[in-house]
mmCIF file of C-alpha atoms in Angstrom:
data_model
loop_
_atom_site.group_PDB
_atom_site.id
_atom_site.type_symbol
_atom_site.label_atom_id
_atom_site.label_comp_id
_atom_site.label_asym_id
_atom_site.label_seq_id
_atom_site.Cartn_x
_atom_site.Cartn_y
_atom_site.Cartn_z
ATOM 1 C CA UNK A 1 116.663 -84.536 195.829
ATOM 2 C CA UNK A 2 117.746 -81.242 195.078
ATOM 3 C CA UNK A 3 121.362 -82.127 196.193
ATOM 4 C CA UNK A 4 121.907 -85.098 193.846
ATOM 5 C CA UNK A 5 120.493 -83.178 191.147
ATOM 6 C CA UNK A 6 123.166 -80.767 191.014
ATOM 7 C CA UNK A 7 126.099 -83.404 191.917
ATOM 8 C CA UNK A 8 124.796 -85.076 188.545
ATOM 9 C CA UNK A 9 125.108 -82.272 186.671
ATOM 10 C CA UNK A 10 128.257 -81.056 187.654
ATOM 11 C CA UNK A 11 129.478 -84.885 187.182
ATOM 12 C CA UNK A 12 128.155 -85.642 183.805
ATOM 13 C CA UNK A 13 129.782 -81.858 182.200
ATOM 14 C CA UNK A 14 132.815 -82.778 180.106
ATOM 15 C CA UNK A 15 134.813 -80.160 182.209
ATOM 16 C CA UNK A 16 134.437 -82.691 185.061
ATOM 17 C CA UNK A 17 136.138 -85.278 183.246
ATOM 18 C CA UNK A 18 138.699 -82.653 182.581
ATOM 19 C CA UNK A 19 139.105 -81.599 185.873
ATOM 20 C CA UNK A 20 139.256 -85.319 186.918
ATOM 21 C CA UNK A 21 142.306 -85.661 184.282
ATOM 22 C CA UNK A 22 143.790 -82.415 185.572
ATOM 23 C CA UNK A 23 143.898 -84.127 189.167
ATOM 24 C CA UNK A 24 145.312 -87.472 188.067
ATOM 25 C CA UNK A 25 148.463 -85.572 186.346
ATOM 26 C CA UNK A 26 148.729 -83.179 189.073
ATOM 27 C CA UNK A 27 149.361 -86.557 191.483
ATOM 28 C CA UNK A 28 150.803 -88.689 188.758
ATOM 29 C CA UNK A 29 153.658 -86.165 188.437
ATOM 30 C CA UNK A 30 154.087 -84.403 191.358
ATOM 31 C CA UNK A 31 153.314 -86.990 194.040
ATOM 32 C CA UNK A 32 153.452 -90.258 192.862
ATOM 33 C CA UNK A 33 157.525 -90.379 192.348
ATOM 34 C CA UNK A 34 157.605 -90.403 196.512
ATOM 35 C CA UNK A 35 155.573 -93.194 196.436
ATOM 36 C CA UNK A 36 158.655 -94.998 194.426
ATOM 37 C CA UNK A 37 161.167 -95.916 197.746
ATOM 38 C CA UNK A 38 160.763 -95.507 201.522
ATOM 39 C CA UNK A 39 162.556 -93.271 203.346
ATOM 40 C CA UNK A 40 165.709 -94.954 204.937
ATOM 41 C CA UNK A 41 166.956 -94.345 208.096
ATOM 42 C CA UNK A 42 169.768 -92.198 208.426
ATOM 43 C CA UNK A 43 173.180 -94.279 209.185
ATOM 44 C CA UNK A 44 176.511 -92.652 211.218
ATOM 45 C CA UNK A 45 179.249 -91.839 209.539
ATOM 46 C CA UNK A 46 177.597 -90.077 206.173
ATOM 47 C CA UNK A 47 179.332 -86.789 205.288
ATOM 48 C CA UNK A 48 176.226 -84.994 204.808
ATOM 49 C CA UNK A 49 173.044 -84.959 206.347
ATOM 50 C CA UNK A 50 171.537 -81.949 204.394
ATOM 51 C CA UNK A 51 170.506 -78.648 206.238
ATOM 52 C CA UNK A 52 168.779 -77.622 208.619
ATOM 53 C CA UNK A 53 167.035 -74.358 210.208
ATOM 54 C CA UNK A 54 168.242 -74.201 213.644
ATOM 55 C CA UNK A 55 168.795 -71.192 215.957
ATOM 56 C CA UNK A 56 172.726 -70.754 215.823
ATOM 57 C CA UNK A 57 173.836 -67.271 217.074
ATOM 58 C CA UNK A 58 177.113 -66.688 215.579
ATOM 59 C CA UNK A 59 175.495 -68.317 211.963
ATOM 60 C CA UNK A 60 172.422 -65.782 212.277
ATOM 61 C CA UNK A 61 173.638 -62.598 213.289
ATOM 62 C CA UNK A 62 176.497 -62.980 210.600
ATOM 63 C CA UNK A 63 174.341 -63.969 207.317
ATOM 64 C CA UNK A 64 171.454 -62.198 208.566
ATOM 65 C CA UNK A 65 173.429 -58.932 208.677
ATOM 66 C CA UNK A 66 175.419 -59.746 205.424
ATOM 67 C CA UNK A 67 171.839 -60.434 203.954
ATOM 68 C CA UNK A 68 170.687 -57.119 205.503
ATOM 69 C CA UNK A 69 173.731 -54.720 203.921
ATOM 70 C CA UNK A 70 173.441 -56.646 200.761
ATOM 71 C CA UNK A 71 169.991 -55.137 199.827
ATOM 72 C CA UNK A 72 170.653 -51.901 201.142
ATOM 73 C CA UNK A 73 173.036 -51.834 198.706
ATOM 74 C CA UNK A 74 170.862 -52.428 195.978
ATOM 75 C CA UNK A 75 168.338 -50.205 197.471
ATOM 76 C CA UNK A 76 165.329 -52.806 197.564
ATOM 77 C CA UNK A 77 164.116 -55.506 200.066
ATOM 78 C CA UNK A 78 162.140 -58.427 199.248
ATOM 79 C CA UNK A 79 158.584 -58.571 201.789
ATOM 80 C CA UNK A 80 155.809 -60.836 202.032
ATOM 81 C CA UNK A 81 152.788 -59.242 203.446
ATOM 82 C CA UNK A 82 150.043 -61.339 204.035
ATOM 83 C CA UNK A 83 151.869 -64.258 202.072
ATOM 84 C CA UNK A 84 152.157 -62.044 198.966
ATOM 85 C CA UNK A 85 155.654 -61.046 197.495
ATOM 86 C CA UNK A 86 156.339 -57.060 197.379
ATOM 87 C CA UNK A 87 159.761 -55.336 196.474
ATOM 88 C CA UNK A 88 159.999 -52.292 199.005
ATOM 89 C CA UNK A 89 161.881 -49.274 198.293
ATOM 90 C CA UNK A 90 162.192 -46.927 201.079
ATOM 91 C CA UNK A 91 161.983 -42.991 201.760
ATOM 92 C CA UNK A 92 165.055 -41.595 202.048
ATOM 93 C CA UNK A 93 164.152 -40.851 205.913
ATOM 94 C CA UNK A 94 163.400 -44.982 206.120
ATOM 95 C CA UNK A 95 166.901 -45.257 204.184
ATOM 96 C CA UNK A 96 168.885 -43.202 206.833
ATOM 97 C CA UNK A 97 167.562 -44.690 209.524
ATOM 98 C CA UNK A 98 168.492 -48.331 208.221
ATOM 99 C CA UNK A 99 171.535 -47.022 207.709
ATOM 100 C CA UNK A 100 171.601 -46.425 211.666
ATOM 101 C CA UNK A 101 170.782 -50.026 212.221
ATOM 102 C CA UNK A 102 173.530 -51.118 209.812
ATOM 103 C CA UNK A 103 176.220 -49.162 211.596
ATOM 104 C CA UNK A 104 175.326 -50.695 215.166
ATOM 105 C CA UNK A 105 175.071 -54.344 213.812
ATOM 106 C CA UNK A 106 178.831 -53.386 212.601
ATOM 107 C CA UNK A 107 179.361 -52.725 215.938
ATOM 108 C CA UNK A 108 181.955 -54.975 217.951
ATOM 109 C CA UNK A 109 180.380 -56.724 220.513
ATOM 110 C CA UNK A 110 176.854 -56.870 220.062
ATOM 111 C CA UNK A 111 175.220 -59.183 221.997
ATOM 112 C CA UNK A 112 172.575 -61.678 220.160
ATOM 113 C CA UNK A 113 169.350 -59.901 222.393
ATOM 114 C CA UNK A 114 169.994 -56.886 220.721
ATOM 115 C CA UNK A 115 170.883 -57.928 217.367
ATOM 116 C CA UNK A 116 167.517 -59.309 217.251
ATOM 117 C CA UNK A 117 165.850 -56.159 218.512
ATOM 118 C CA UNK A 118 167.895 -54.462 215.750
ATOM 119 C CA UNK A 119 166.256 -57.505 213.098
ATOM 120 C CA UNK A 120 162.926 -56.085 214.393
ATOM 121 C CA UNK A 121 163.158 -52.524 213.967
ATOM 122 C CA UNK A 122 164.858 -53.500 210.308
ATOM 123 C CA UNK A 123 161.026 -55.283 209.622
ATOM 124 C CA UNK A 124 159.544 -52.267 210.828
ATOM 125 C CA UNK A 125 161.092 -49.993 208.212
ATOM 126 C CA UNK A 126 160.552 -51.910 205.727
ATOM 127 C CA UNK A 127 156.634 -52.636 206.284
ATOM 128 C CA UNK A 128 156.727 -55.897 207.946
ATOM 129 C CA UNK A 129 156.670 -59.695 206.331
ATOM 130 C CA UNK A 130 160.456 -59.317 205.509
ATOM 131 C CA UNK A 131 163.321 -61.732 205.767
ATOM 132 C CA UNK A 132 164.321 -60.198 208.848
ATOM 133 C CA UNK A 133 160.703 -60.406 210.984
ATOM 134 C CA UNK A 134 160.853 -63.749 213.868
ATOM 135 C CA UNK A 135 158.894 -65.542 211.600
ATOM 136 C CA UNK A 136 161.247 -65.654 208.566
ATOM 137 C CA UNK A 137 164.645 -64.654 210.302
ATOM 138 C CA UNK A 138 165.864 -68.153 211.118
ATOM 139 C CA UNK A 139 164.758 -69.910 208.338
ATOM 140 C CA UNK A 140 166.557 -67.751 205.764
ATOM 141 C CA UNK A 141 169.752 -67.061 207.655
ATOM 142 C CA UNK A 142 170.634 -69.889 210.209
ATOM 143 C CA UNK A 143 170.520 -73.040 207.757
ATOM 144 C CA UNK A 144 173.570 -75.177 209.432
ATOM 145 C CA UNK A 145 174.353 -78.538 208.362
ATOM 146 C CA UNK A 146 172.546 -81.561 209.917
ATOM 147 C CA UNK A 147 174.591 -83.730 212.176
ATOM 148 C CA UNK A 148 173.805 -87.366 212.478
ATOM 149 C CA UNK A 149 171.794 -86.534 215.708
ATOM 150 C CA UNK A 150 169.587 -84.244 213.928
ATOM 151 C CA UNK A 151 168.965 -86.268 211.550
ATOM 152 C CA UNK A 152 167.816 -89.280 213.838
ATOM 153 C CA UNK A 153 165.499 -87.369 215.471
ATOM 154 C CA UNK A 154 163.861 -85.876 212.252
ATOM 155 C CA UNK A 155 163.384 -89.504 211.636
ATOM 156 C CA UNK A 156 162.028 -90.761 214.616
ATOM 157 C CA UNK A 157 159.856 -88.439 214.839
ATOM 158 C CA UNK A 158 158.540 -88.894 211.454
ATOM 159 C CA UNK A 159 158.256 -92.360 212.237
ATOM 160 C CA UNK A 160 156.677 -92.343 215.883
ATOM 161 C CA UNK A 161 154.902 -89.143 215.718
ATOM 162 C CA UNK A 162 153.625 -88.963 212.343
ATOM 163 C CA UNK A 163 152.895 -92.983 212.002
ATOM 164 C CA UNK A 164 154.805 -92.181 208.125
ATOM 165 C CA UNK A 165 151.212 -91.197 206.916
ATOM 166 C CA UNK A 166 151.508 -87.857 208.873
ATOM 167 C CA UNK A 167 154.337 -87.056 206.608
ATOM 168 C CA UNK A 168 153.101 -88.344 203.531
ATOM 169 C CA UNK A 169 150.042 -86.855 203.929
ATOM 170 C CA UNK A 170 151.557 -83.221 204.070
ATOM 171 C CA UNK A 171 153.246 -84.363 200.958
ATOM 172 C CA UNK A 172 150.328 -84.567 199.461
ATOM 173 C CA UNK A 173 148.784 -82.063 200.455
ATOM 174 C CA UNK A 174 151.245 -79.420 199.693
ATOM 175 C CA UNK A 175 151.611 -80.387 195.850
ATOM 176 C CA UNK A 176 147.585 -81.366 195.244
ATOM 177 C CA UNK A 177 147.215 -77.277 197.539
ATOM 178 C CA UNK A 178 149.486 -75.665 195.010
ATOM 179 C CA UNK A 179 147.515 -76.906 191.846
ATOM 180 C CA UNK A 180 144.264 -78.760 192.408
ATOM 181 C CA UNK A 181 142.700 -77.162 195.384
ATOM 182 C CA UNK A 182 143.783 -73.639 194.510
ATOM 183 C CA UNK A 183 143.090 -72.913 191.339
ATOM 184 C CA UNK A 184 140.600 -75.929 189.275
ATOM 185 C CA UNK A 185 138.033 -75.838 191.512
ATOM 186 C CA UNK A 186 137.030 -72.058 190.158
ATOM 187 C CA UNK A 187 136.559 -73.391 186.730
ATOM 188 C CA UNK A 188 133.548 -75.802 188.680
ATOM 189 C CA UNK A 189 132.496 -72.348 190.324
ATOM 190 C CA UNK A 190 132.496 -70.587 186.893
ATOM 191 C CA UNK A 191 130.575 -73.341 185.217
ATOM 192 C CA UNK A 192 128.028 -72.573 188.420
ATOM 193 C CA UNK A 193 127.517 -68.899 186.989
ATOM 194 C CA UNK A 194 127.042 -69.287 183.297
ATOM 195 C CA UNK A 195 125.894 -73.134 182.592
ATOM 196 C CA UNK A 196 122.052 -72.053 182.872
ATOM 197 C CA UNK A 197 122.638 -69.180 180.818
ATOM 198 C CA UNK A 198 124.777 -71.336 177.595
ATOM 199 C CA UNK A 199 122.163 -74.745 178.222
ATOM 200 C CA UNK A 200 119.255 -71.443 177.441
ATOM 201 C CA UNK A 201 117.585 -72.686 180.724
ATOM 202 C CA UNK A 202 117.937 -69.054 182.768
ATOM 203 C CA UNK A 203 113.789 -68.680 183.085
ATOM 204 C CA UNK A 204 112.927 -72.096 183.867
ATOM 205 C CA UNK A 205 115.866 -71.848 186.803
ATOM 206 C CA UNK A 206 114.855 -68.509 187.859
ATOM 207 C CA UNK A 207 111.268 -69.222 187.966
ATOM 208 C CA UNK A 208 111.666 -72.641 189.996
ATOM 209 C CA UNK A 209 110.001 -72.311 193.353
ATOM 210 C CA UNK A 210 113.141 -72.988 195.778
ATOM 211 C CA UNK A 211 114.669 -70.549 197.880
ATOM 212 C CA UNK A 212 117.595 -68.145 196.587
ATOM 213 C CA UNK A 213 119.706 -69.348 199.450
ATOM 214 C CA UNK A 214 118.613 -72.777 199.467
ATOM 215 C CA UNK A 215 119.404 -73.380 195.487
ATOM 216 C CA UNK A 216 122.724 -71.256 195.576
ATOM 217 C CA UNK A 217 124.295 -73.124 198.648
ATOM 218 C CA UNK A 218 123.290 -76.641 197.586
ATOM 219 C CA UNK A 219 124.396 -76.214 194.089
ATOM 220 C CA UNK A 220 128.171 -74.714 195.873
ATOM 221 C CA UNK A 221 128.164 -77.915 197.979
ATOM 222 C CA UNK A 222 126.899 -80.624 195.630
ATOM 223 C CA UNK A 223 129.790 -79.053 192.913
ATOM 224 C CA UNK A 224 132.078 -79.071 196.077
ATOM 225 C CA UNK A 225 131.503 -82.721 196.625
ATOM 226 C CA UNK A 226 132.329 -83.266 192.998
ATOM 227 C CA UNK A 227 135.618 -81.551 192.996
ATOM 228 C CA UNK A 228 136.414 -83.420 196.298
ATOM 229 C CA UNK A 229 135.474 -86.943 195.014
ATOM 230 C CA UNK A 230 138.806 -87.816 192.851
ATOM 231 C CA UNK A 231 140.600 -86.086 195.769
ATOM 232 C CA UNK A 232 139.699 -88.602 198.339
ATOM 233 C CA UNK A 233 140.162 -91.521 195.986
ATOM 234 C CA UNK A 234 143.235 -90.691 195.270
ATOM 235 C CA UNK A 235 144.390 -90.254 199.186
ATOM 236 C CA UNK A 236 142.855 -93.682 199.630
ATOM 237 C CA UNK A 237 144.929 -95.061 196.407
ATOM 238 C CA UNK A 238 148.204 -93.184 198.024
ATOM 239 C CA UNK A 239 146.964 -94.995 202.032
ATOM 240 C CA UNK A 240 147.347 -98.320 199.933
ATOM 241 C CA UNK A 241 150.456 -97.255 198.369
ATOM 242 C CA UNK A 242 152.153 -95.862 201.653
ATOM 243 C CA UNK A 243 151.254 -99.299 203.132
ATOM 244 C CA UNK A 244 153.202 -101.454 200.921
ATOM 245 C CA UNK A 245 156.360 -99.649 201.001
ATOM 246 C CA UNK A 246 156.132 -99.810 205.315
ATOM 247 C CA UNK A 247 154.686 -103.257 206.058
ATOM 248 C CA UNK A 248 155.813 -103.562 209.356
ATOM 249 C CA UNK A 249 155.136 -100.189 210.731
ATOM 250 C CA UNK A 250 152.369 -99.081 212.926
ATOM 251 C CA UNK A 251 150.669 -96.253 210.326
ATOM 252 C CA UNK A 252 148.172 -93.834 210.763
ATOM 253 C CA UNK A 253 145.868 -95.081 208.121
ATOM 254 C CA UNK A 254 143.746 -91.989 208.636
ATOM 255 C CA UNK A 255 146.239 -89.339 207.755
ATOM 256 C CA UNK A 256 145.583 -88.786 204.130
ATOM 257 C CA UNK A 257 141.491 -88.043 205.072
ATOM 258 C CA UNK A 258 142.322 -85.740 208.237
ATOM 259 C CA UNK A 259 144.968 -84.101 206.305
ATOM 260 C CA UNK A 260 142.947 -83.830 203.164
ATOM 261 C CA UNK A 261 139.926 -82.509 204.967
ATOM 262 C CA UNK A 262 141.984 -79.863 207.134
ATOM 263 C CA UNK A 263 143.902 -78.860 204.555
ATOM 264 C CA UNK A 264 142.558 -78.623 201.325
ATOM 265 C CA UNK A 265 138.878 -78.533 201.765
ATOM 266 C CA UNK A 266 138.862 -75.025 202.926
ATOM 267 C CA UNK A 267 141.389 -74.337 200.196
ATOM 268 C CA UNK A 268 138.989 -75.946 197.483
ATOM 269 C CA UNK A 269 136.048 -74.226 199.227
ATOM 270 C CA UNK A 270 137.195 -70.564 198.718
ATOM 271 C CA UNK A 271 138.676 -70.925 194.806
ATOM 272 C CA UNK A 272 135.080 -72.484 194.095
ATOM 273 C CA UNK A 273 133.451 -69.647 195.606
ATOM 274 C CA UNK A 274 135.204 -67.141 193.301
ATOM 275 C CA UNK A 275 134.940 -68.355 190.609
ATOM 276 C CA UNK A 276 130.974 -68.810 191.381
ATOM 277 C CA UNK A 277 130.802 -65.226 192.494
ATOM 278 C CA UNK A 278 132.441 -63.714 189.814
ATOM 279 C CA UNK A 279 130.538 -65.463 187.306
ATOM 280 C CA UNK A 280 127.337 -64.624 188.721
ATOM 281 C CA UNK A 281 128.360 -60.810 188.819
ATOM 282 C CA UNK A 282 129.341 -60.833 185.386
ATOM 283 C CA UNK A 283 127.018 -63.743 183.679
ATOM 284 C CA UNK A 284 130.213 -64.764 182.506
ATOM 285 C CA UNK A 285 133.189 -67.302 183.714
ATOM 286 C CA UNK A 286 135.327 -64.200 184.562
ATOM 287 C CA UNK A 287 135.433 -65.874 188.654
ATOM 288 C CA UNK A 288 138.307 -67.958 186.980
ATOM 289 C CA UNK A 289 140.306 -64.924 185.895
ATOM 290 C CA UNK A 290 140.080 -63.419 189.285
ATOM 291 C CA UNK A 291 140.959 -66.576 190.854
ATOM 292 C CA UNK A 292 143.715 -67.182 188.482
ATOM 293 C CA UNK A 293 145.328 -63.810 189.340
ATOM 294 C CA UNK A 294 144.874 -64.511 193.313
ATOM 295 C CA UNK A 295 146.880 -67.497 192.324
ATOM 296 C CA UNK A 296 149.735 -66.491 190.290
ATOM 297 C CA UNK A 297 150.045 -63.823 193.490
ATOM 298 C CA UNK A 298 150.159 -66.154 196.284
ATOM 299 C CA UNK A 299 152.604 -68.827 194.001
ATOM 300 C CA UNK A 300 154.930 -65.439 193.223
ATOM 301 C CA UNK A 301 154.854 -64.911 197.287
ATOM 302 C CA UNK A 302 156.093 -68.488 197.346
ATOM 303 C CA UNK A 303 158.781 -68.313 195.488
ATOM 304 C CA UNK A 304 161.888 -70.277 196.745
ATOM 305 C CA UNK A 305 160.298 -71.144 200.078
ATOM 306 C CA UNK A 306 158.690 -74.580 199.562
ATOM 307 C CA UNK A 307 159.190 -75.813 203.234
ATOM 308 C CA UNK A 308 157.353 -74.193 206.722
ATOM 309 C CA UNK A 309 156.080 -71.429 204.746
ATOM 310 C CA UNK A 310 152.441 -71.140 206.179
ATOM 311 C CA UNK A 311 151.107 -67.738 207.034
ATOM 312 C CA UNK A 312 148.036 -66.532 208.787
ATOM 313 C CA UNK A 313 146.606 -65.455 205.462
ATOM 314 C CA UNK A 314 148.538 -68.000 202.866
ATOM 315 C CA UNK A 315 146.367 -69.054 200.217
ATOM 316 C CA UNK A 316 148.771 -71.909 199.220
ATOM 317 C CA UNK A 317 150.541 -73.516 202.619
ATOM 318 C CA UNK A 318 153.912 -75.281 201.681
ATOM 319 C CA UNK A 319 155.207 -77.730 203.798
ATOM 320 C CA UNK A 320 157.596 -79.659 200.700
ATOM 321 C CA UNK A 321 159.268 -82.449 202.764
ATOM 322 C CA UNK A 322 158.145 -85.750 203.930
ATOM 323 C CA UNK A 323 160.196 -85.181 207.323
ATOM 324 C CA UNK A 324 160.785 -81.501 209.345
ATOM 325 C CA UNK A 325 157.952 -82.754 211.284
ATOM 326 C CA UNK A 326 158.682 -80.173 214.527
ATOM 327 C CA UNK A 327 159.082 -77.317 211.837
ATOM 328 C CA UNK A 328 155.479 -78.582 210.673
ATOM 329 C CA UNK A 329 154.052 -78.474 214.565
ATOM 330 C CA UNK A 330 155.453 -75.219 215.552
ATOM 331 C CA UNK A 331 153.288 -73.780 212.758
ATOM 332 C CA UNK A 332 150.194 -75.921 213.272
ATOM 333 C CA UNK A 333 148.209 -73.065 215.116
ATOM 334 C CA UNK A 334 148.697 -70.696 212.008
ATOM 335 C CA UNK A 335 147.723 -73.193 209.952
ATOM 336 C CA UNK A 336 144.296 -73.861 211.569
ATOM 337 C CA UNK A 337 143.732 -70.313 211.620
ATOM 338 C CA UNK A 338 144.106 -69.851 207.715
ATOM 339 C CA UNK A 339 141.826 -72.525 207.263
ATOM 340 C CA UNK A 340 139.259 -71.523 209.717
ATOM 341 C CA UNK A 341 139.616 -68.271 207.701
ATOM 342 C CA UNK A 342 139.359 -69.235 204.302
ATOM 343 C CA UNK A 343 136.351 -71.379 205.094
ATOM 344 C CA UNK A 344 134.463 -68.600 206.789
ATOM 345 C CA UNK A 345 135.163 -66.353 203.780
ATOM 346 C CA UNK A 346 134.062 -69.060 201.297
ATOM 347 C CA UNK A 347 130.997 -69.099 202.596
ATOM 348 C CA UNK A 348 130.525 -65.841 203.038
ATOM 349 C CA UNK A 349 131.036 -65.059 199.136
ATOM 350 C CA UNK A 350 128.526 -67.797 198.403
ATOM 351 C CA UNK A 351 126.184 -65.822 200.568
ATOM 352 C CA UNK A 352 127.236 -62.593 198.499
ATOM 353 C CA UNK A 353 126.317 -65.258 195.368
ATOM 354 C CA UNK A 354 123.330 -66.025 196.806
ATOM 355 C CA UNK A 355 122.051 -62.035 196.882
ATOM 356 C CA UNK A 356 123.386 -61.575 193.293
ATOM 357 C CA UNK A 357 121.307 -64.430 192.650
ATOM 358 C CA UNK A 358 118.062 -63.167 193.966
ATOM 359 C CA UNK A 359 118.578 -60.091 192.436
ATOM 360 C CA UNK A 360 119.176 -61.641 189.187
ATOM 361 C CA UNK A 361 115.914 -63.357 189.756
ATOM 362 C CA UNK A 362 113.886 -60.288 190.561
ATOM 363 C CA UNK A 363 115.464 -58.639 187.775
ATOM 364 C CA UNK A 364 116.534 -55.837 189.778
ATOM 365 C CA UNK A 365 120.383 -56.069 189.476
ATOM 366 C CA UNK A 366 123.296 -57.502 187.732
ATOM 367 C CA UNK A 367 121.685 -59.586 185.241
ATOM 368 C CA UNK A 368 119.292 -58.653 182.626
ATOM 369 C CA UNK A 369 115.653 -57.640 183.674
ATOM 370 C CA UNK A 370 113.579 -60.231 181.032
ATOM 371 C CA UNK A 371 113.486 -62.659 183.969
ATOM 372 C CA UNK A 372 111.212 -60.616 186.148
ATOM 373 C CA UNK A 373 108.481 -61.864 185.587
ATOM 374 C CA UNK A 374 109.007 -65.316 186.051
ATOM 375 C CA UNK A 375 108.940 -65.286 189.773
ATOM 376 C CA UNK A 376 106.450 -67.569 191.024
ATOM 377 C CA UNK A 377 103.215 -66.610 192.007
ATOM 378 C CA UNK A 378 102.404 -67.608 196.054
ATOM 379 C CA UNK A 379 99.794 -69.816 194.767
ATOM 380 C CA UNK A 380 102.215 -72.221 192.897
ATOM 381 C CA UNK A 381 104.956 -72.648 196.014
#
């Protein structure tokens, strides 16, 4: 079977054990330690609760506008279009016009409805994806310290709506997303492009009587099944381990899988299918330079925001607490969007690899033209 072929191959490659190793740290070091104590219910009486983003008027419209003046000042504002950091400078028509907004937010009273109108047309002039757009505005400027209450209910709700393995399980996924699914996988792609080429096998493969398509998209798959394999086993070690610690609670046993599956499958999917495509293009592991640069971009667009930052077109999601559960939900719909997204565009660049591919194999494009004539005759398929 053409399938277990491949899933051997990519299996028994030393840079499978190394990206098995390169999981296990990733989890050792990053997850693991939250495996080390529950978390405890919150008790009255604490001073301090932590923070939390919550709509507070009189909070938002003061540090929001402080935050507004203080990088007009400076003459730059920090965006993130499409998930991707960008330091704006304006025109100087852009600039006077801000300067408008400034003066009215100065004025005394503004009511909140149009403060937030004036937060709006602020994003506008500055290109959109700012600090100051809906999606960002409360976040950054209306932290407010957690009362008891709030607390509480962050815990129930971790508790009764998550079954505990919800949370952990977006734990886990945000620190294996950031690492594991985003970036090692394109060495496996890579190794896709170039392994027939260093083993000195490229005319027996391109003279093997099996479809373009069929060979191209069950190598991606079998080499996806690879990279997934330590994955799962180590969601089923952290199941175990998330067990133990809450004995007596009713858990969702089948968090870590759903999560897993939603979540960093499609983010696994697309870094594999650079680095493939790349590599085929060039006949040489360059997909892991391109997919290396994708990722230092989308980690540089992620810089200081670690919780609820999950955009339409995020490569790396963050969701960096166990609890914020409601923060989590509100965002869910964005989040199955980027996924649905990134897994439509892996597959269509393994489609792209699979025309590179059969060009390569007709010798009419992108690779060298020695293998031409090893297409098979019609009389030996």
């Amino acid at each position: 079977m053409l399938f277990w072929k491949e899933f051997k191959k990519t299996a028994a490659s030393l840079l499978y054990v190394v990206y098995i190793l390169a999981v296990i740290a990733a989890y050792v070091t990053q997850f693991a330690p939250e495996l080390e104590e529950p978390v405890a219910k919150p008790v009255p009486g604490l001073e301090d609760y932590g923070t939390i983003a919550k709509e507070v008027p009189e909070v938002l419209m003061k540090e929001a506008s402080a935050g507004l003046r203080e990088e007009f000042l400076r003459e730059s504002y920090d965006a993130y279009p499409m998930g991707f950091y960008r330091e704006v400078h304006l025109t100087e028509e852009k600039t006077k016009q801000m300067k408008e907004v400034l003066n009215e937010l100065s004025t005394d009273p503004l009511t909140y409805e149009r403060f937030r109108e004036l937060m709006r047309r602020a994003d506008q002039l500055i290109g959109g994806g700012s600090r100051y757009c809906d999606a960002y505005l409360v976040r950054y400027f209306s932290n407010v310290p957690k009362t008891y209450e709030d607390a509480l209910e962050e815990y129930e709700l971790f508790l009764h709506k998550d079954k505990v393995m919800g949370g952990y399980a977006r734990l886990f996924c945000d620190y294996m997303g950031v690492l594991v699914a985003s970036i090692l996988p394109a060495f496996l792609g890579a190794a896709l492009g170039v392994k027939d080429r260093r083993a000195k096998m490229e005319e027996v493969v391109y003279g093997k009587a099996v479809a373009s398509f069929h060979l191209i998209f069950t190598r991606f798959f079998a080499a996806l099944a690879a990279a997934a394999l330590p994955v799962v086993l180590l969601a089923a070690a952290a199941t175990i381990q998330v067990g133990k610690l809450y004995p007596d609670d009713i858990l969702d046993r089948t968090a870590f899988f759903r999560y897993a599956g939603f979540w960093l499958m499609p983010q696994m999917m697309v870094s594999m299918a650079v680095g493939m495509l790349f590599s085929h293009l060039a006949d040489r592991p360059v997909g892991i330079l391109v997919q290396g640069i994708w990722w230092l971009f989308a980690m540089w667009g992620k810089t200081g925001v670690l919780t609820g930052s999950i955009g339409r077109f995020d490569l790396i999601p963050r969701h960096n607490s166990l609890l914020k559960a409601g923060e989590f939900l509100d965002r869910i719909g964005g989040l199955a969007f980027n996924r649905t997204f990134y897994t439509l565009l892996s597959l269509g660049l393994v489609f792209l690899t699979t025309g590179i591919y059969e060009q390569n194999r007709r010798g009419k494009a992108f690779g060298t033209k020695r293998f031409k004539n090893h297409m098979p005759h019609k009389s030996e398929i």
